[in-house]
Amino acid sequence: MSKIQTALQEEVSRLQQRLERERKARIEAEAIAEQGLRALYIRQKESALQQQIAVAANESQSVEKAFQTVLDHICEYTNWPVGHVYICSDTTAGELLPTTIWYLSSSRYEPFRTATQESPLYNGAGLSDRVLESGLAQWVTDISQTEGYTRQPAVEAAGLKAAFAFPVKIGKKTVAIFEFFSNAVSEPNERLLEIMTFVSMQLGRVIERSRAEKELRSYASRLQQTNRELQDIANIVGHDLQEPLRKIQAFSDLIKIKVADSLTDEGRDYVDRMQNAARRMQHLINDLLTFSRVTIKAQPFVPVDLTVIGREIVADLDIRIQQVQGRIDIGNLPTIEADPIQMRQLLLNLVTNGLKFARKGVSPIITIGAELFSVPRPRHQALPGADTMCRITVEDNGIGFEEKYIDRIFGIFQRVHPADSYEGTGMGLAICRKIAERP
């Protein structure tokens, strides 16, 4: 009987040990699961914070709005009651200026805000100043144990204990500093500081974008002012400068009509030269007006049938074509989005050049062609795909030009051939280039 009891006791002991091992294993598994769930929850919160900050950085209408939104999200994430943003002075090196961007979870922290707003900070005088000096995030576990903290009385009065701050940079330059305060002593959180690095990058891009937009608005304003000035100049050229020319032409005509008999051959030659000079000046003014109006009086793009434009040009130049015994061949030209008046000017200038710069004894033959082709869009554009472009060609069998002049001939008043050999002002191809490069 005693052997049976001993065996039973041993079996019970083994079962108890087994149950204890299983209980410990279950407790360990539950602890591991709890740690995993806690880590997952933290990661989800971190991911949500980063997403909120990214949205604020991309959608905020101003730097101040982005800073305020990000400050609120970080304070809510950390459950720290006070947050503030300093900006770096543009005029005094090492000076931090307080802003009106604050997060206060309670009115009890208002005295601390007042103390902060009353004066700027300088290098080494406090947490944010140390961030400015080092260019790195800083953490203070217990402010009461920190020497040389300028706002320590206000911090202690508000019951604040721990603090951390991080810089916002553009390149290597710190432009703003975010600081946060807790009402409990807190050891450095390296993961939180890593997240703040991401935040700093996002906010730096906000400032860069804001500055770029400001520069763009300034440039657009200056461009509008320049266009207005050009319009004024064009009006002056179109009226005030042409009026004296018209009088020169009118009075020279009267001289030739009314006193022609009393003029010597030399006098008539002088009058002819004067009229020719006035005509050249008239052509020059007209070409300058045409050049300026490419931008100033540009019309919105509409569908333009280039074949129709080409045929109209041939009809307009019919007499000139017959005089030089030339020929203009028009290919299968497409319909494109363009300014019809400017496309007519472009083709007219090129075709006229083909007729004018013909080889001696050779009838000019001009061919107008065009082809459509695709150009892939840059990767940074929102919509992938390709844009359809049109390449227009105007070929002739004329005298041509040396390749070394390829850039020069498209400049204003630039001529390759002597003025007494070929008429013109040197503006035709400059106008063509301006039309072709119009966005």
mmCIF file of N, CA and C in Angstrom, residues 83-210:
data_model
loop_
_atom_site.group_PDB
_atom_site.id
_atom_site.type_symbol
_atom_site.label_atom_id
_atom_site.label_comp_id
_atom_site.label_asym_id
_atom_site.label_seq_id
_atom_site.Cartn_x
_atom_site.Cartn_y
_atom_site.Cartn_z
ATOM 1 N N GLY A 83 4.370 73.411 -26.182
ATOM 2 C CA GLY A 83 5.222 73.418 -27.368
ATOM 3 C C GLY A 83 5.321 74.821 -27.927
ATOM 4 N N HIS A 84 6.461 75.151 -28.522
ATOM 5 C CA HIS A 84 6.666 76.506 -29.046
ATOM 6 C C HIS A 84 7.657 76.459 -30.203
ATOM 7 N N VAL A 85 7.574 77.447 -31.099
ATOM 8 C CA VAL A 85 8.483 77.543 -32.244
ATOM 9 C C VAL A 85 9.238 78.859 -32.183
ATOM 10 N N TYR A 86 10.566 78.776 -32.280
ATOM 11 C CA TYR A 86 11.424 79.947 -32.455
ATOM 12 C C TYR A 86 11.819 80.046 -33.926
ATOM 13 N N ILE A 87 12.048 81.257 -34.383
ATOM 14 C CA ILE A 87 12.652 81.446 -35.695
ATOM 15 C C ILE A 87 14.004 82.124 -35.507
ATOM 16 N N CYS A 88 14.913 81.858 -36.442
ATOM 17 C CA CYS A 88 16.240 82.441 -36.364
ATOM 18 C C CYS A 88 16.227 83.829 -36.997
ATOM 19 N N SER A 89 16.862 84.755 -36.343
ATOM 20 C CA SER A 89 16.907 86.131 -36.833
ATOM 21 C C SER A 89 17.684 86.208 -38.141
ATOM 22 N N ASP A 90 17.152 86.997 -39.078
ATOM 23 C CA ASP A 90 17.847 87.204 -40.351
ATOM 24 C C ASP A 90 18.913 88.290 -40.240
ATOM 25 N N THR A 91 18.834 89.081 -39.188
ATOM 26 C CA THR A 91 19.745 90.228 -39.070
ATOM 27 C C THR A 91 20.831 90.037 -38.027
ATOM 28 N N THR A 92 20.541 89.306 -36.951
ATOM 29 C CA THR A 92 21.515 89.116 -35.870
ATOM 30 C C THR A 92 21.874 87.642 -35.759
ATOM 31 N N ALA A 93 23.119 87.313 -36.019
ATOM 32 C CA ALA A 93 23.563 85.920 -35.959
ATOM 33 C C ALA A 93 23.420 85.372 -34.541
ATOM 34 N N GLY A 94 22.932 84.144 -34.415
ATOM 35 C CA GLY A 94 22.812 83.495 -33.121
ATOM 36 C C GLY A 94 21.628 83.947 -32.293
ATOM 37 N N GLU A 95 20.719 84.746 -32.847
ATOM 38 C CA GLU A 95 19.568 85.228 -32.091
ATOM 39 C C GLU A 95 18.323 84.442 -32.486
ATOM 40 N N LEU A 96 17.575 84.010 -31.470
ATOM 41 C CA LEU A 96 16.309 83.316 -31.679
ATOM 42 C C LEU A 96 15.159 84.228 -31.286
ATOM 43 N N LEU A 97 14.181 84.320 -32.174
ATOM 44 C CA LEU A 97 13.038 85.192 -31.923
ATOM 45 C C LEU A 97 11.802 84.353 -31.629
ATOM 46 N N PRO A 98 11.119 84.641 -30.514
ATOM 47 C CA PRO A 98 9.891 83.899 -30.211
ATOM 48 C C PRO A 98 8.796 84.229 -31.220
ATOM 49 N N THR A 99 7.905 83.278 -31.432
ATOM 50 C CA THR A 99 6.789 83.478 -32.362
ATOM 51 C C THR A 99 5.473 83.332 -31.597
ATOM 52 N N THR A 100 4.394 83.506 -32.314
ATOM 53 C CA THR A 100 3.059 83.312 -31.723
ATOM 54 C C THR A 100 2.560 81.892 -31.930
ATOM 55 N N ILE A 101 3.433 81.007 -32.388
ATOM 56 C CA ILE A 101 3.059 79.604 -32.627
ATOM 57 C C ILE A 101 3.297 78.821 -31.344
ATOM 58 N N TRP A 102 2.203 78.474 -30.670
ATOM 59 C CA TRP A 102 2.274 77.805 -29.375
ATOM 60 C C TRP A 102 1.261 76.665 -29.297
ATOM 61 N N TYR A 103 1.569 75.707 -28.414
ATOM 62 C CA TYR A 103 0.596 74.713 -27.975
ATOM 63 C C TYR A 103 0.602 74.732 -26.458
ATOM 64 N N LEU A 104 -0.534 75.030 -25.838
ATOM 65 C CA LEU A 104 -0.682 75.017 -24.385
ATOM 66 C C LEU A 104 -1.901 74.174 -24.044
ATOM 67 N N SER A 105 -1.682 73.118 -23.273
ATOM 68 C CA SER A 105 -2.805 72.246 -22.917
ATOM 69 C C SER A 105 -3.666 72.842 -21.810
ATOM 70 N N SER A 106 -3.137 73.875 -21.132
ATOM 71 C CA SER A 106 -3.870 74.481 -20.018
ATOM 72 C C SER A 106 -3.449 75.942 -19.872
ATOM 73 N N SER A 107 -4.349 76.734 -19.323
ATOM 74 C CA SER A 107 -4.055 78.160 -19.109
ATOM 75 C C SER A 107 -3.009 78.361 -18.014
ATOM 76 N N ARG A 108 -2.704 77.329 -17.244
ATOM 77 C CA ARG A 108 -1.708 77.452 -16.178
ATOM 78 C C ARG A 108 -0.313 77.726 -16.741
ATOM 79 N N TYR A 109 -0.142 77.455 -18.061
ATOM 80 C CA TYR A 109 1.165 77.673 -18.683
ATOM 81 C C TYR A 109 1.290 79.044 -19.344
ATOM 82 N N GLU A 110 0.257 79.880 -19.203
ATOM 83 C CA GLU A 110 0.295 81.212 -19.809
ATOM 84 C C GLU A 110 1.459 82.071 -19.296
ATOM 85 N N PRO A 111 1.765 82.058 -17.986
ATOM 86 C CA PRO A 111 2.918 82.848 -17.512
ATOM 87 C C PRO A 111 4.236 82.442 -18.178
ATOM 88 N N PHE A 112 4.372 81.147 -18.456
ATOM 89 C CA PHE A 112 5.587 80.687 -19.130
ATOM 90 C C PHE A 112 5.649 81.253 -20.556
ATOM 91 N N ARG A 113 4.498 81.264 -21.232
ATOM 92 C CA ARG A 113 4.465 81.849 -22.571
ATOM 93 C C ARG A 113 4.828 83.335 -22.504
ATOM 94 N N THR A 114 4.287 84.045 -21.528
ATOM 95 C CA THR A 114 4.585 85.478 -21.397
ATOM 96 C C THR A 114 6.073 85.713 -21.180
ATOM 97 N N ALA A 115 6.672 84.907 -20.329
ATOM 98 C CA ALA A 115 8.109 85.049 -20.060
ATOM 99 C C ALA A 115 8.932 84.765 -21.315
ATOM 100 N N THR A 116 8.500 83.808 -22.121
ATOM 101 C CA THR A 116 9.217 83.471 -23.353
ATOM 102 C C THR A 116 9.093 84.582 -24.386
ATOM 103 N N GLN A 117 7.897 85.170 -24.484
ATOM 104 C CA GLN A 117 7.647 86.188 -25.497
ATOM 105 C C GLN A 117 8.379 87.502 -25.210
ATOM 106 N N GLU A 118 8.759 87.696 -23.961
ATOM 107 C CA GLU A 118 9.306 89.006 -23.577
ATOM 108 C C GLU A 118 10.698 89.281 -24.118
ATOM 109 N N SER A 119 11.473 88.247 -24.421
ATOM 110 C CA SER A 119 12.845 88.517 -24.861
ATOM 111 C C SER A 119 13.343 87.400 -25.768
ATOM 112 N N PRO A 120 14.249 87.762 -26.710
ATOM 113 C CA PRO A 120 14.882 86.746 -27.560
ATOM 114 C C PRO A 120 15.944 85.986 -26.785
ATOM 115 N N LEU A 121 16.455 84.921 -27.385
ATOM 116 C CA LEU A 121 17.514 84.121 -26.780
ATOM 117 C C LEU A 121 18.746 84.174 -27.661
ATOM 118 N N TYR A 122 19.890 83.833 -27.066
ATOM 119 C CA TYR A 122 21.147 83.853 -27.798
ATOM 120 C C TYR A 122 21.879 82.538 -27.563
ATOM 121 N N ASN A 123 22.879 82.278 -28.399
ATOM 122 C CA ASN A 123 23.618 81.014 -28.339
ATOM 123 C C ASN A 123 24.031 80.650 -26.919
ATOM 124 N N GLY A 124 23.699 79.412 -26.545
ATOM 125 C CA GLY A 124 24.124 78.875 -25.269
ATOM 126 C C GLY A 124 23.295 79.279 -24.079
ATOM 127 N N ALA A 125 22.257 80.095 -24.305
ATOM 128 C CA ALA A 125 21.488 80.612 -23.172
ATOM 129 C C ALA A 125 20.343 79.706 -22.771
ATOM 130 N N GLY A 126 20.072 78.677 -23.497
ATOM 131 C CA GLY A 126 18.971 77.795 -23.170
ATOM 132 C C GLY A 126 18.960 76.586 -24.087
ATOM 133 N N LEU A 127 17.921 75.759 -23.947
ATOM 134 C CA LEU A 127 17.833 74.533 -24.729
ATOM 135 C C LEU A 127 17.828 74.817 -26.231
ATOM 136 N N SER A 128 16.920 75.698 -26.663
ATOM 137 C CA SER A 128 16.806 75.982 -28.093
ATOM 138 C C SER A 128 18.071 76.630 -28.630
ATOM 139 N N ASP A 129 18.722 77.430 -27.797
ATOM 140 C CA ASP A 129 19.955 78.074 -28.230
ATOM 141 C C ASP A 129 21.067 77.056 -28.419
ATOM 142 N N ARG A 130 21.071 76.031 -27.591
ATOM 143 C CA ARG A 130 22.055 74.970 -27.761
ATOM 144 C C ARG A 130 21.802 74.194 -29.054
ATOM 145 N N VAL A 131 20.531 74.056 -29.394
ATOM 146 C CA VAL A 131 20.187 73.418 -30.673
ATOM 147 C C VAL A 131 20.713 74.271 -31.824
ATOM 148 N N LEU A 132 20.520 75.589 -31.717
ATOM 149 C CA LEU A 132 21.006 76.494 -32.756
ATOM 150 C C LEU A 132 22.524 76.421 -32.880
ATOM 151 N N GLU A 133 23.200 76.342 -31.738
ATOM 152 C CA GLU A 133 24.658 76.327 -31.722
ATOM 153 C C GLU A 133 25.209 75.025 -32.282
ATOM 154 N N SER A 134 24.567 73.908 -31.966
ATOM 155 C CA SER A 134 25.078 72.602 -32.382
ATOM 156 C C SER A 134 24.488 72.131 -33.707
ATOM 157 N N GLY A 135 23.286 72.628 -34.022
ATOM 158 C CA GLY A 135 22.599 72.146 -35.222
ATOM 159 C C GLY A 135 21.981 70.776 -35.036
ATOM 160 N N LEU A 136 21.904 70.281 -33.778
ATOM 161 C CA LEU A 136 21.386 68.944 -33.486
ATOM 162 C C LEU A 136 20.252 69.027 -32.471
ATOM 163 N N ALA A 137 19.402 67.992 -32.441
ATOM 164 C CA ALA A 137 18.340 67.910 -31.439
ATOM 165 C C ALA A 137 18.958 67.749 -30.050
ATOM 166 N N GLN A 138 18.290 68.305 -29.038
ATOM 167 C CA GLN A 138 18.785 68.256 -27.658
ATOM 168 C C GLN A 138 17.655 67.794 -26.731
ATOM 169 N N TRP A 139 18.046 67.092 -25.656
ATOM 170 C CA TRP A 139 17.072 66.578 -24.693
ATOM 171 C C TRP A 139 17.551 66.933 -23.278
ATOM 172 N N VAL A 140 16.648 67.433 -22.473
ATOM 173 C CA VAL A 140 16.950 67.716 -21.073
ATOM 174 C C VAL A 140 16.043 66.849 -20.210
ATOM 175 N N THR A 141 16.646 65.959 -19.433
ATOM 176 C CA THR A 141 15.861 65.029 -18.600
ATOM 177 C C THR A 141 15.152 65.753 -17.470
ATOM 178 N N ASP A 142 15.861 66.674 -16.804
ATOM 179 C CA ASP A 142 15.288 67.418 -15.687
ATOM 180 C C ASP A 142 15.851 68.844 -15.727
ATOM 181 N N ILE A 143 15.006 69.801 -16.081
ATOM 182 C CA ILE A 143 15.458 71.186 -16.233
ATOM 183 C C ILE A 143 15.969 71.743 -14.905
ATOM 184 N N SER A 144 15.383 71.298 -13.811
ATOM 185 C CA SER A 144 15.797 71.835 -12.506
ATOM 186 C C SER A 144 17.240 71.496 -12.175
ATOM 187 N N GLN A 145 17.779 70.485 -12.848
ATOM 188 C CA GLN A 145 19.164 70.078 -12.605
ATOM 189 C C GLN A 145 20.113 70.646 -13.668
ATOM 190 N N THR A 146 19.583 71.528 -14.534
ATOM 191 C CA THR A 146 20.382 72.092 -15.622
ATOM 192 C C THR A 146 20.838 73.491 -15.262
ATOM 193 N N GLU A 147 22.133 73.740 -15.367
ATOM 194 C CA GLU A 147 22.671 75.055 -15.033
ATOM 195 C C GLU A 147 22.607 75.984 -16.251
ATOM 196 N N GLY A 148 22.403 77.275 -15.978
ATOM 197 C CA GLY A 148 22.462 78.282 -17.024
ATOM 198 C C GLY A 148 21.232 78.348 -17.901
ATOM 199 N N TYR A 149 20.113 77.763 -17.437
ATOM 200 C CA TYR A 149 18.897 77.812 -18.238
ATOM 201 C C TYR A 149 18.183 79.132 -17.947
ATOM 202 N N THR A 150 18.089 80.012 -18.949
ATOM 203 C CA THR A 150 17.623 81.377 -18.732
ATOM 204 C C THR A 150 16.191 81.462 -18.241
ATOM 205 N N ARG A 151 15.343 80.549 -18.652
ATOM 206 C CA ARG A 151 13.923 80.630 -18.259
ATOM 207 C C ARG A 151 13.592 79.678 -17.113
ATOM 208 N N GLN A 152 14.598 79.281 -16.340
ATOM 209 C CA GLN A 152 14.378 78.293 -15.293
ATOM 210 C C GLN A 152 13.337 78.731 -14.261
ATOM 211 N N PRO A 153 13.322 79.972 -13.804
ATOM 212 C CA PRO A 153 12.276 80.368 -12.844
ATOM 213 C C PRO A 153 10.861 80.205 -13.424
ATOM 214 N N ALA A 154 10.708 80.600 -14.681
ATOM 215 C CA ALA A 154 9.384 80.467 -15.307
ATOM 216 C C ALA A 154 9.027 79.006 -15.508
ATOM 217 N N VAL A 155 10.019 78.179 -15.834
ATOM 218 C CA VAL A 155 9.785 76.745 -16.023
ATOM 219 C C VAL A 155 9.347 76.108 -14.709
ATOM 220 N N GLU A 156 10.053 76.433 -13.615
ATOM 221 C CA GLU A 156 9.706 75.846 -12.325
ATOM 222 C C GLU A 156 8.342 76.323 -11.855
ATOM 223 N N ALA A 157 8.033 77.594 -12.116
ATOM 224 C CA ALA A 157 6.720 78.115 -11.720
ATOM 225 C C ALA A 157 5.597 77.402 -12.462
ATOM 226 N N ALA A 158 5.859 76.993 -13.711
ATOM 227 C CA ALA A 158 4.840 76.299 -14.504
ATOM 228 C C ALA A 158 4.807 74.813 -14.204
ATOM 229 N N GLY A 159 5.760 74.325 -13.398
ATOM 230 C CA GLY A 159 5.788 72.904 -13.062
ATOM 231 C C GLY A 159 6.323 72.035 -14.184
ATOM 232 N N LEU A 160 7.122 72.619 -15.074
ATOM 233 C CA LEU A 160 7.674 71.858 -16.190
ATOM 234 C C LEU A 160 8.998 71.231 -15.783
ATOM 235 N N LYS A 161 9.243 70.010 -16.265
ATOM 236 C CA LYS A 161 10.425 69.256 -15.846
ATOM 237 C C LYS A 161 11.369 68.951 -17.007
ATOM 238 N N ALA A 162 10.910 68.111 -17.932
ATOM 239 C CA ALA A 162 11.760 67.687 -19.043
ATOM 240 C C ALA A 162 11.481 68.541 -20.278
ATOM 241 N N ALA A 163 12.427 68.500 -21.225
ATOM 242 C CA ALA A 163 12.253 69.259 -22.464
ATOM 243 C C ALA A 163 13.104 68.639 -23.565
ATOM 244 N N PHE A 164 12.661 68.823 -24.790
ATOM 245 C CA PHE A 164 13.506 68.492 -25.932
ATOM 246 C C PHE A 164 13.211 69.488 -27.045
ATOM 247 N N ALA A 165 14.176 69.652 -27.958
ATOM 248 C CA ALA A 165 14.033 70.597 -29.069
ATOM 249 C C ALA A 165 14.785 70.057 -30.267
ATOM 250 N N PHE A 166 14.333 70.440 -31.459
ATOM 251 C CA PHE A 166 15.024 70.019 -32.679
ATOM 252 C C PHE A 166 15.019 71.165 -33.690
ATOM 253 N N PRO A 167 16.020 71.199 -34.579
ATOM 254 C CA PRO A 167 16.115 72.285 -35.555
ATOM 255 C C PRO A 167 15.354 71.971 -36.844
ATOM 256 N N VAL A 168 14.937 73.020 -37.536
ATOM 257 C CA VAL A 168 14.423 72.917 -38.905
ATOM 258 C C VAL A 168 15.465 73.578 -39.783
ATOM 259 N N LYS A 169 15.941 72.831 -40.781
ATOM 260 C CA LYS A 169 17.062 73.317 -41.574
ATOM 261 C C LYS A 169 16.713 73.405 -43.052
ATOM 262 N N ILE A 170 17.403 74.349 -43.716
ATOM 263 C CA ILE A 170 17.458 74.383 -45.169
ATOM 264 C C ILE A 170 18.924 74.218 -45.523
ATOM 265 N N GLY A 171 19.253 73.038 -46.044
ATOM 266 C CA GLY A 171 20.654 72.716 -46.229
ATOM 267 C C GLY A 171 21.312 72.550 -44.875
ATOM 268 N N LYS A 172 22.358 73.322 -44.603
ATOM 269 C CA LYS A 172 23.035 73.262 -43.314
ATOM 270 C C LYS A 172 22.629 74.394 -42.380
ATOM 271 N N LYS A 173 21.761 75.272 -42.858
ATOM 272 C CA LYS A 173 21.385 76.448 -42.070
ATOM 273 C C LYS A 173 20.110 76.184 -41.280
ATOM 274 N N THR A 174 20.160 76.442 -39.972
ATOM 275 C CA THR A 174 18.982 76.322 -39.110
ATOM 276 C C THR A 174 18.127 77.574 -39.263
ATOM 277 N N VAL A 175 16.852 77.383 -39.561
ATOM 278 C CA VAL A 175 15.960 78.530 -39.780
ATOM 279 C C VAL A 175 14.864 78.618 -38.719
ATOM 280 N N ALA A 176 14.616 77.521 -37.995
ATOM 281 C CA ALA A 176 13.602 77.531 -36.941
ATOM 282 C C ALA A 176 13.909 76.403 -35.966
ATOM 283 N N ILE A 177 13.349 76.515 -34.752
ATOM 284 C CA ILE A 177 13.555 75.490 -33.725
ATOM 285 C C ILE A 177 12.239 75.229 -33.014
ATOM 286 N N PHE A 178 11.896 73.946 -32.920
ATOM 287 C CA PHE A 178 10.716 73.514 -32.179
ATOM 288 C C PHE A 178 11.165 73.048 -30.800
ATOM 289 N N GLU A 179 10.478 73.499 -29.736
ATOM 290 C CA GLU A 179 10.797 73.046 -28.388
ATOM 291 C C GLU A 179 9.529 72.557 -27.684
ATOM 292 N N PHE A 180 9.699 71.549 -26.821
ATOM 293 C CA PHE A 180 8.572 70.922 -26.147
ATOM 294 C C PHE A 180 8.928 70.697 -24.671
ATOM 295 N N PHE A 181 7.888 70.773 -23.813
ATOM 296 C CA PHE A 181 8.100 70.656 -22.372
ATOM 297 C C PHE A 181 7.096 69.676 -21.771
ATOM 298 N N SER A 182 7.616 68.887 -20.810
ATOM 299 C CA SER A 182 6.779 67.918 -20.093
ATOM 300 C C SER A 182 6.728 68.311 -18.617
ATOM 301 N N ASN A 183 5.631 67.935 -17.959
ATOM 302 C CA ASN A 183 5.519 68.223 -16.523
ATOM 303 C C ASN A 183 6.022 67.064 -15.676
ATOM 304 N N ALA A 184 6.796 66.162 -16.288
ATOM 305 C CA ALA A 184 7.396 65.047 -15.548
ATOM 306 C C ALA A 184 8.817 64.837 -16.058
ATOM 307 N N VAL A 185 9.698 64.387 -15.180
ATOM 308 C CA VAL A 185 11.063 64.058 -15.580
ATOM 309 C C VAL A 185 10.994 62.926 -16.607
ATOM 310 N N SER A 186 11.777 63.045 -17.677
ATOM 311 C CA SER A 186 11.694 62.053 -18.751
ATOM 312 C C SER A 186 13.077 61.798 -19.335
ATOM 313 N N GLU A 187 13.412 60.521 -19.465
ATOM 314 C CA GLU A 187 14.681 60.132 -20.060
ATOM 315 C C GLU A 187 14.620 60.321 -21.579
ATOM 316 N N PRO A 188 15.771 60.542 -22.241
ATOM 317 C CA PRO A 188 15.793 60.733 -23.692
ATOM 318 C C PRO A 188 15.129 59.580 -24.439
ATOM 319 N N ASN A 189 14.312 59.924 -25.417
ATOM 320 C CA ASN A 189 13.616 58.954 -26.262
ATOM 321 C C ASN A 189 14.249 59.021 -27.649
ATOM 322 N N GLU A 190 15.158 58.094 -27.925
ATOM 323 C CA GLU A 190 15.897 58.132 -29.184
ATOM 324 C C GLU A 190 14.992 57.947 -30.391
ATOM 325 N N ARG A 191 13.965 57.097 -30.224
ATOM 326 C CA ARG A 191 13.049 56.881 -31.349
ATOM 327 C C ARG A 191 12.289 58.158 -31.672
ATOM 328 N N LEU A 192 11.884 58.884 -30.652
ATOM 329 C CA LEU A 192 11.177 60.139 -30.870
ATOM 330 C C LEU A 192 12.082 61.137 -31.590
ATOM 331 N N LEU A 193 13.339 61.196 -31.213
ATOM 332 C CA LEU A 193 14.268 62.120 -31.868
ATOM 333 C C LEU A 193 14.501 61.719 -33.329
ATOM 334 N N GLU A 194 14.470 60.415 -33.618
ATOM 335 C CA GLU A 194 14.580 59.965 -35.012
ATOM 336 C C GLU A 194 13.387 60.466 -35.831
ATOM 337 N N ILE A 195 12.196 60.390 -35.226
ATOM 338 C CA ILE A 195 11.001 60.877 -35.923
ATOM 339 C C ILE A 195 11.103 62.378 -36.163
ATOM 340 N N MET A 196 11.670 63.100 -35.196
ATOM 341 C CA MET A 196 11.809 64.541 -35.354
ATOM 342 C C MET A 196 12.748 64.892 -36.510
ATOM 343 N N THR A 197 13.694 64.001 -36.832
ATOM 344 C CA THR A 197 14.538 64.215 -38.004
ATOM 345 C C THR A 197 13.696 64.221 -39.267
ATOM 346 N N PHE A 198 12.751 63.281 -39.337
ATOM 347 C CA PHE A 198 11.812 63.247 -40.466
ATOM 348 C C PHE A 198 10.970 64.524 -40.508
ATOM 349 N N VAL A 199 10.510 64.952 -39.330
ATOM 350 C CA VAL A 199 9.696 66.175 -39.255
ATOM 351 C C VAL A 199 10.503 67.380 -39.742
ATOM 352 N N SER A 200 11.757 67.454 -39.309
ATOM 353 C CA SER A 200 12.612 68.567 -39.709
ATOM 354 C C SER A 200 12.759 68.641 -41.222
ATOM 355 N N MET A 201 12.946 67.489 -41.868
ATOM 356 C CA MET A 201 13.072 67.455 -43.330
ATOM 357 C C MET A 201 11.803 67.955 -44.003
ATOM 358 N N GLN A 202 10.648 67.516 -43.505
ATOM 359 C CA GLN A 202 9.372 67.927 -44.084
ATOM 360 C C GLN A 202 9.170 69.429 -43.955
ATOM 361 N N LEU A 203 9.473 69.965 -42.798
ATOM 362 C CA LEU A 203 9.263 71.401 -42.579
ATOM 363 C C LEU A 203 10.270 72.234 -43.362
ATOM 364 N N GLY A 204 11.486 71.715 -43.526
ATOM 365 C CA GLY A 204 12.461 72.420 -44.358
ATOM 366 C C GLY A 204 11.967 72.563 -45.782
ATOM 367 N N ARG A 205 11.295 71.515 -46.282
ATOM 368 C CA ARG A 205 10.738 71.583 -47.636
ATOM 369 C C ARG A 205 9.592 72.590 -47.717
ATOM 370 N N VAL A 206 8.825 72.697 -46.621
ATOM 371 C CA VAL A 206 7.734 73.688 -46.598
ATOM 372 C C VAL A 206 8.302 75.095 -46.757
ATOM 373 N N ILE A 207 9.383 75.382 -46.015
ATOM 374 C CA ILE A 207 9.989 76.712 -46.095
ATOM 375 C C ILE A 207 10.572 76.953 -47.481
ATOM 376 N N GLU A 208 11.252 75.948 -48.030
ATOM 377 C CA GLU A 208 11.824 76.101 -49.365
ATOM 378 C C GLU A 208 10.735 76.361 -50.396
ATOM 379 N N ARG A 209 9.628 75.607 -50.287
ATOM 380 C CA ARG A 209 8.519 75.800 -51.239
ATOM 381 C C ARG A 209 7.906 77.181 -51.082
ATOM 382 N N SER A 210 7.761 77.623 -49.825
ATOM 383 C CA SER A 210 7.188 78.944 -49.582
ATOM 384 C C SER A 210 8.078 80.037 -50.162
#
